[in-house]
Short mmCIF file of N, CA, C and O in Angstrom, two decimals:
data_model
loop_
_atom_site.label_atom_id
_atom_site.label_comp_id
_atom_site.label_asym_id
_atom_site.label_seq_id
_atom_site.Cartn_x
_atom_site.Cartn_y
_atom_site.Cartn_z
N MET M 138 -15.74 10.00 -32.55
CA MET M 138 -14.44 10.41 -31.71
C MET M 138 -13.43 8.85 -32.16
O MET M 138 -13.81 7.82 -32.27
N GLU M 139 -11.85 8.97 -31.79
CA GLU M 139 -11.29 7.79 -31.81
C GLU M 139 -12.06 7.04 -31.08
O GLU M 139 -12.42 7.21 -30.18
N PRO M 140 -11.89 5.35 -31.60
CA PRO M 140 -12.01 4.20 -31.04
C PRO M 140 -10.80 4.06 -29.58
O PRO M 140 -11.77 3.69 -28.11
N LEU M 141 -9.68 4.32 -29.30
CA LEU M 141 -8.86 4.62 -28.00
C LEU M 141 -9.53 5.44 -27.25
O LEU M 141 -9.92 5.39 -25.77
N LYS M 142 -9.81 6.48 -27.69
CA LYS M 142 -10.58 7.19 -26.68
C LYS M 142 -11.93 7.01 -26.37
O LYS M 142 -12.15 7.34 -25.24
N LEU M 143 -12.80 6.40 -26.80
CA LEU M 143 -13.89 6.29 -26.89
C LEU M 143 -13.79 4.41 -25.65
O LEU M 143 -14.31 5.13 -24.65
N LEU M 144 -13.05 3.63 -25.73
CA LEU M 144 -12.43 3.03 -24.92
C LEU M 144 -12.14 2.68 -23.50
O LEU M 144 -12.44 2.79 -22.53
N GLU M 145 -11.02 4.42 -23.56
CA GLU M 145 -10.42 4.88 -22.33
C GLU M 145 -12.31 5.67 -21.47
O GLU M 145 -11.97 5.24 -20.11
N MET M 146 -12.75 6.46 -21.94
CA MET M 146 -13.76 6.78 -21.80
C MET M 146 -14.58 5.30 -20.71
O MET M 146 -16.02 5.73 -19.46
N LEU M 147 -14.84 4.71 -21.73
CA LEU M 147 -15.88 3.34 -21.12
C LEU M 147 -14.83 2.41 -20.09
O LEU M 147 -16.26 2.73 -18.96
N GLN M 148 -13.89 2.67 -19.98
CA GLN M 148 -13.17 2.12 -18.78
C GLN M 148 -13.55 3.27 -17.81
O GLN M 148 -13.83 2.68 -16.64
N LEU M 149 -13.07 4.00 -17.52
CA LEU M 149 -13.52 4.80 -16.87
C LEU M 149 -15.18 5.28 -16.14
O LEU M 149 -14.67 5.15 -14.93
N SER M 150 -16.06 4.93 -17.07
CA SER M 150 -17.21 5.28 -16.74
C SER M 150 -17.57 3.86 -16.02
O SER M 150 -17.81 3.71 -14.91
N ILE M 151 -16.96 2.54 -16.52
CA ILE M 151 -16.95 1.46 -15.42
C ILE M 151 -16.59 1.48 -14.02
O ILE M 151 -16.70 0.96 -13.14
N LEU M 152 -15.16 1.88 -14.09
CA LEU M 152 -14.51 2.00 -12.84
C LEU M 152 -15.70 2.91 -12.28
O LEU M 152 -15.93 2.81 -10.60
N LEU M 153 -15.74 3.96 -12.31
CA LEU M 153 -16.52 5.16 -11.60
C LEU M 153 -18.11 4.07 -11.25
O LEU M 153 -18.68 4.63 -10.32
N MET M 154 -18.68 3.31 -11.95
CA MET M 154 -19.70 2.36 -11.80
C MET M 154 -19.85 1.85 -10.63
O MET M 154 -20.52 1.84 -9.72
N LEU M 155 -18.41 1.39 -10.73
CA LEU M 155 -18.45 -0.15 -9.98
C LEU M 155 -18.45 0.67 -8.26
O LEU M 155 -18.27 0.38 -7.45
N LEU M 156 -17.36 1.90 -8.36
CA LEU M 156 -17.16 1.94 -7.43
C LEU M 156 -18.63 2.60 -6.45
O LEU M 156 -18.60 2.63 -5.34
N CYS M 157 -19.44 3.01 -7.20
CA CYS M 157 -20.95 4.00 -6.79
C CYS M 157 -21.87 2.63 -6.37
O CYS M 157 -22.30 2.60 -5.56
N PHE M 158 -21.54 1.68 -6.48
CA PHE M 158 -22.13 0.44 -6.35
C PHE M 158 -21.88 -0.14 -4.98
O PHE M 158 -22.60 -0.10 -3.91
N ARG M 159 -20.58 0.33 -4.68
CA ARG M 159 -19.65 0.02 -3.46
C ARG M 159 -20.44 1.00 -2.50
O ARG M 159 -20.65 0.90 -1.54
N LYS M 160 -20.44 2.19 -3.40
CA LYS M 160 -20.52 3.74 -1.75
C LYS M 160 -22.22 3.10 -1.85
O LYS M 160 -22.29 3.58 -0.88
N ILE M 161 -22.91 2.82 -2.46
CA ILE M 161 -24.77 3.13 -2.42
C ILE M 161 -24.80 1.92 -1.44
O ILE M 161 -25.40 2.17 -0.51
N GLY M 162 -23.79 0.72 -1.46
CA GLY M 162 -24.38 0.18 0.06
C GLY M 162 -23.81 0.46 0.96
O GLY M 162 -25.27 0.58 2.06
N TRP M 163 -23.34 1.04 1.11
CA TRP M 163 -22.51 1.79 2.98
C TRP M 163 -23.70 3.05 3.11
O TRP M 163 -23.57 3.33 3.82
N CYS M 164 -24.07 3.43 1.99
CA CYS M 164 -24.48 4.67 2.27
C CYS M 164 -26.14 4.05 2.88
O CYS M 164 -26.88 4.81 3.22
N TYR M 165 -26.94 3.12 2.31
CA TYR M 165 -28.28 2.14 2.88
C TYR M 165 -27.62 1.04 4.40
O TYR M 165 -28.06 1.55 5.09
N LEU M 166 -26.16 1.51 4.31
CA LEU M 166 -25.46 1.09 5.76
C LEU M 166 -26.23 1.61 6.86
O LEU M 166 -26.40 1.50 8.05
N ARG M 167 -25.70 3.25 6.41
CA ARG M 167 -25.88 4.61 7.34
C ARG M 167 -27.07 5.24 7.73
O ARG M 167 -27.50 6.07 8.38
N ASP M 168 -28.63 4.87 6.80
CA ASP M 168 -29.39 5.01 6.53
C ASP M 168 -30.72 4.63 7.40
O ASP M 168 -31.15 3.41 7.35
N ASN M 169 -30.37 5.18 8.19
CA ASN M 169 -31.67 4.93 9.26
C ASN M 169 -33.11 5.08 9.32
O ASN M 169 -34.28 5.02 9.87
N THR M 170 -33.24 5.74 8.07
CA THR M 170 -35.13 6.23 7.77
C THR M 170 -36.14 4.76 7.39
O THR M 170 -37.03 4.72 7.18
N LYS M 171 -34.69 4.22 6.65
CA LYS M 171 -35.49 2.91 6.29
C LYS M 171 -35.31 1.78 7.03
O LYS M 171 -35.19 1.71 8.22
N SER M 172 -36.52 0.95 7.21
CA SER M 172 -36.55 -0.26 7.85
C SER M 172 -34.77 -1.14 7.71
O SER M 172 -34.68 -1.41 6.03
N ASP M 173 -34.89 -1.98 9.07
CA ASP M 173 -33.49 -3.12 8.48
C ASP M 173 -33.54 -3.77 7.87
O ASP M 173 -32.82 -3.69 6.86
N GLU M 174 -34.72 -4.23 7.25
CA GLU M 174 -34.87 -5.40 6.33
C GLU M 174 -34.51 -5.03 5.01
O GLU M 174 -33.91 -5.63 3.98
N ILE M 175 -35.29 -3.81 4.36
CA ILE M 175 -35.21 -3.11 3.07
C ILE M 175 -33.37 -2.29 3.20
O ILE M 175 -33.02 -3.12 1.57
N ARG M 176 -32.84 -2.58 4.49
CA ARG M 176 -31.97 -1.89 4.29
C ARG M 176 -30.78 -3.08 3.65
O ARG M 176 -29.31 -2.88 3.18
N LYS M 177 -30.77 -3.79 4.57
CA LYS M 177 -29.82 -5.00 4.04
C LYS M 177 -30.58 -5.93 2.78
O LYS M 177 -29.34 -6.01 2.52
N ASP M 178 -31.30 -6.02 2.40
CA ASP M 178 -31.94 -6.25 0.83
C ASP M 178 -30.60 -5.29 -0.10
O ASP M 178 -30.07 -5.65 -1.37
N GLU M 179 -30.69 -3.62 0.08
CA GLU M 179 -29.96 -2.72 -0.59
C GLU M 179 -28.55 -3.16 -0.21
O GLU M 179 -27.99 -2.52 -1.50
N ILE M 180 -28.29 -3.12 0.31
CA ILE M 180 -26.92 -3.60 0.95
C ILE M 180 -26.42 -4.67 0.54
O ILE M 180 -25.06 -4.72 -0.38
N MET M 181 -27.07 -5.76 0.56
CA MET M 181 -26.09 -6.32 -0.21
C MET M 181 -26.54 -6.96 -1.93
O MET M 181 -25.39 -7.31 -2.29
N LYS M 182 -27.46 -6.02 -1.91
CA LYS M 182 -28.09 -5.78 -3.87
C LYS M 182 -26.94 -5.22 -4.70
O LYS M 182 -26.55 -5.92 -5.42
N ASN M 183 -26.81 -4.46 -3.81
CA ASN M 183 -24.97 -3.31 -4.31
C ASN M 183 -23.76 -3.71 -4.10
O ASN M 183 -23.12 -3.67 -5.45
N PHE M 184 -23.50 -4.72 -3.01
CA PHE M 184 -21.91 -5.36 -3.24
C PHE M 184 -21.92 -6.62 -3.90
O PHE M 184 -21.21 -6.51 -4.39
N LYS M 185 -23.39 -7.14 -3.95
CA LYS M 185 -23.02 -8.09 -4.65
C LYS M 185 -23.37 -8.11 -5.86
O LYS M 185 -22.54 -8.68 -7.02
N TYR M 186 -23.95 -7.32 -6.36
CA TYR M 186 -23.83 -6.65 -7.80
C TYR M 186 -22.13 -5.99 -7.98
O TYR M 186 -21.49 -5.93 -9.48
N ALA M 187 -21.44 -4.97 -7.34
CA ALA M 187 -20.80 -4.52 -7.45
C ALA M 187 -19.33 -6.03 -7.72
O ALA M 187 -18.66 -5.79 -8.61
N LEU M 188 -18.97 -7.15 -7.03
CA LEU M 188 -18.67 -7.65 -7.23
C LEU M 188 -19.20 -8.91 -9.06
O LEU M 188 -18.24 -9.46 -9.29
N THR M 189 -20.46 -8.71 -9.24
CA THR M 189 -20.39 -9.49 -9.97
C THR M 189 -19.70 -8.79 -11.43
O THR M 189 -19.53 -9.46 -12.56
N LEU M 190 -19.84 -6.97 -11.41
CA LEU M 190 -19.20 -6.74 -12.47
C LEU M 190 -17.81 -6.25 -12.17
O LEU M 190 -17.05 -6.67 -13.60
N GLU M 191 -17.33 -6.31 -11.01
CA GLU M 191 -15.72 -6.73 -10.81
C GLU M 191 -14.95 -7.90 -9.94
O GLU M 191 -14.87 -7.22 -8.45
N PRO M 192 -15.15 -9.12 -10.13
CA PRO M 192 -15.24 -10.07 -9.27
C PRO M 192 -14.10 -10.19 -8.35
O PRO M 192 -13.22 -11.26 -7.55
N ASP M 193 -13.23 -9.57 -9.25
CA ASP M 193 -11.15 -10.01 -8.87
C ASP M 193 -10.53 -8.44 -8.22
O ASP M 193 -9.86 -8.22 -8.02
N GLU M 194 -12.10 -8.09 -7.65
CA GLU M 194 -11.62 -6.54 -6.62
C GLU M 194 -11.98 -7.08 -5.14
O GLU M 194 -12.99 -7.31 -4.80
N TRP M 195 -10.58 -6.52 -4.63
CA TRP M 195 -11.13 -7.49 -3.17
C TRP M 195 -11.44 -6.23 -2.13
O TRP M 195 -11.69 -6.58 -1.18
N SER M 196 -10.94 -5.18 -2.62
CA SER M 196 -11.78 -4.51 -1.50
C SER M 196 -13.36 -4.26 -1.82
O SER M 196 -14.56 -3.90 -0.66
N HIS M 197 -14.24 -5.22 -2.35
CA HIS M 197 -15.55 -5.27 -2.64
C HIS M 197 -15.71 -6.57 -1.31
O HIS M 197 -16.63 -6.58 -0.46
N TYR M 198 -14.72 -7.43 -1.15
CA TYR M 198 -15.21 -8.55 -0.02
C TYR M 198 -15.25 -7.86 1.15
O TYR M 198 -15.60 -7.98 1.67
N ASN M 199 -13.94 -6.77 1.17
CA ASN M 199 -13.70 -6.07 2.56
C ASN M 199 -14.92 -5.33 2.76
O ASN M 199 -15.29 -5.79 4.11
N ALA M 200 -15.02 -4.39 1.83
CA ALA M 200 -16.67 -4.31 2.48
C ALA M 200 -17.78 -4.73 3.17
O ALA M 200 -18.27 -4.61 3.98
N MET M 201 -17.90 -5.69 2.01
CA MET M 201 -19.20 -7.36 2.63
C MET M 201 -19.16 -7.62 4.03
O MET M 201 -19.57 -8.20 4.62
N ALA M 202 -17.38 -8.14 3.88
CA ALA M 202 -16.74 -8.32 5.75
C ALA M 202 -17.30 -7.46 6.43
O ALA M 202 -17.87 -8.01 8.22
N SER M 203 -16.82 -6.07 6.56
CA SER M 203 -17.31 -5.33 7.01
C SER M 203 -18.47 -5.14 7.54
O SER M 203 -19.25 -5.02 8.72
N TYR M 204 -19.54 -5.18 6.51
CA TYR M 204 -20.66 -5.51 6.91
C TYR M 204 -21.05 -6.59 7.59
O TYR M 204 -22.14 -6.77 9.08
N TYR M 205 -20.71 -7.87 7.90
CA TYR M 205 -21.10 -8.44 8.05
C TYR M 205 -20.59 -8.83 9.74
O TYR M 205 -21.27 -9.47 10.01
N SER M 206 -19.92 -8.37 9.72
CA SER M 206 -19.14 -7.86 11.34
C SER M 206 -20.39 -7.42 11.85
O SER M 206 -20.39 -7.34 13.10
N ILE M 207 -21.11 -6.43 11.59
CA ILE M 207 -21.52 -5.28 12.17
C ILE M 207 -22.71 -5.96 12.57
O ILE M 207 -23.18 -6.41 13.51
N LEU M 208 -23.27 -6.73 11.66
CA LEU M 208 -24.32 -8.53 11.86
C LEU M 208 -24.64 -9.11 12.62
O LEU M 208 -24.77 -10.14 13.04
N ASN M 209 -22.51 -9.19 13.07
CA ASN M 209 -22.58 -10.43 13.69
C ASN M 209 -22.31 -11.79 13.27
O ASN M 209 -22.09 -12.49 13.75
N LEU M 210 -22.14 -11.73 12.26
CA LEU M 210 -22.24 -13.11 10.98
C LEU M 210 -20.48 -13.29 11.06
O LEU M 210 -19.85 -13.01 9.55
N ILE M 211 -20.15 -14.29 12.00
CA ILE M 211 -18.27 -14.12 11.72
C ILE M 211 -18.37 -14.73 10.65
O ILE M 211 -16.99 -14.98 10.05
N ASP M 212 -18.62 -16.30 10.46
CA ASP M 212 -18.37 -16.70 9.39
C ASP M 212 -17.70 -16.75 8.09
O ASP M 212 -17.27 -15.90 7.36
N LEU M 213 -19.10 -16.09 8.16
CA LEU M 213 -19.45 -14.83 6.46
C LEU M 213 -18.93 -13.88 6.44
O LEU M 213 -17.66 -13.83 5.55
N GLU M 214 -18.32 -13.30 7.47
CA GLU M 214 -17.19 -12.29 7.75
C GLU M 214 -16.06 -12.69 7.42
O GLU M 214 -15.37 -12.38 6.60
N ILE M 215 -15.44 -13.65 8.45
CA ILE M 215 -14.60 -14.08 7.75
C ILE M 215 -14.12 -14.57 6.44
O ILE M 215 -12.81 -14.74 5.92
N ASP M 216 -15.08 -15.13 5.68
CA ASP M 216 -15.11 -15.80 4.32
C ASP M 216 -14.85 -15.09 3.09
O ASP M 216 -14.12 -14.67 2.49
N SER M 217 -15.46 -13.50 3.56
CA SER M 217 -15.24 -12.56 2.71
C SER M 217 -13.46 -11.86 2.92
O SER M 217 -13.44 -11.47 1.51
N TYR M 218 -13.38 -11.34 4.62
CA TYR M 218 -12.07 -11.58 4.49
C TYR M 218 -11.13 -12.72 3.40
O TYR M 218 -9.96 -11.86 2.50
N ASN M 219 -11.15 -13.77 3.53
CA ASN M 219 -10.10 -14.79 3.06
C ASN M 219 -10.51 -14.29 1.38
O ASN M 219 -8.94 -14.71 1.22
N LYS M 220 -11.45 -14.57 0.85
CA LYS M 220 -11.45 -14.11 -0.40
C LYS M 220 -11.36 -13.10 -0.52
O LYS M 220 -9.86 -12.99 -2.06
N GLY M 221 -10.86 -11.69 -0.41
CA GLY M 221 -10.38 -10.77 -0.01
C GLY M 221 -9.03 -10.55 -0.74
O GLY M 221 -8.22 -10.13 -1.40
N LEU M 222 -7.96 -11.24 0.60
CA LEU M 222 -7.05 -11.62 1.12
C LEU M 222 -6.27 -11.98 -0.43
O LEU M 222 -5.26 -11.97 -0.98
N LYS M 223 -6.88 -13.12 -0.48
CA LYS M 223 -6.27 -14.28 -1.76
C LYS M 223 -6.73 -13.40 -2.83
O LYS M 223 -5.33 -13.26 -3.55
N LEU M 224 -7.40 -12.65 -3.23
CA LEU M 224 -7.10 -11.80 -4.52
C LEU M 224 -5.93 -10.85 -3.67
O LEU M 224 -5.35 -10.45 -5.14
N VAL M 225 -5.50 -10.13 -2.98
CA VAL M 225 -4.48 -9.60 -2.74
C VAL M 225 -3.03 -10.16 -2.70
O VAL M 225 -1.69 -9.65 -3.50
N LEU M 226 -3.47 -11.02 -2.91
CA LEU M 226 -2.20 -12.15 -2.83
C LEU M 226 -1.71 -12.70 -3.84
O LEU M 226 -0.68 -14.00 -4.17
N ASN M 227 -3.13 -12.95 -4.53
CA ASN M 227 -2.90 -12.93 -6.36
C ASN M 227 -3.22 -15.02 -6.38
O ASN M 227 -1.82 -15.20 -7.10
N GLU M 228 -3.45 -15.39 -5.19
CA GLU M 228 -3.58 -16.92 -4.98
C GLU M 228 -4.63 -17.45 -5.97
O GLU M 228 -5.76 -16.45 -5.83
#
């Protein structure tokens, strides 16, 4: 396989993986079959893993802010929105 083709496939795989971690976090948010504590741990684990892989992606911070909003953790919600906004504005 050509190196450039392989690189393109790898980049696409990484993008899909990042999207999956964020989506998995949302799935745990909606899964009422597990205890709240398990759901909370899995949600944050997946959102944070997505941020570890792609720290400059504003949508990960937006997802975390939405989750903090549900938990009524206003300070963390605002902090996450501000981090995402700085990325969107390239600050």
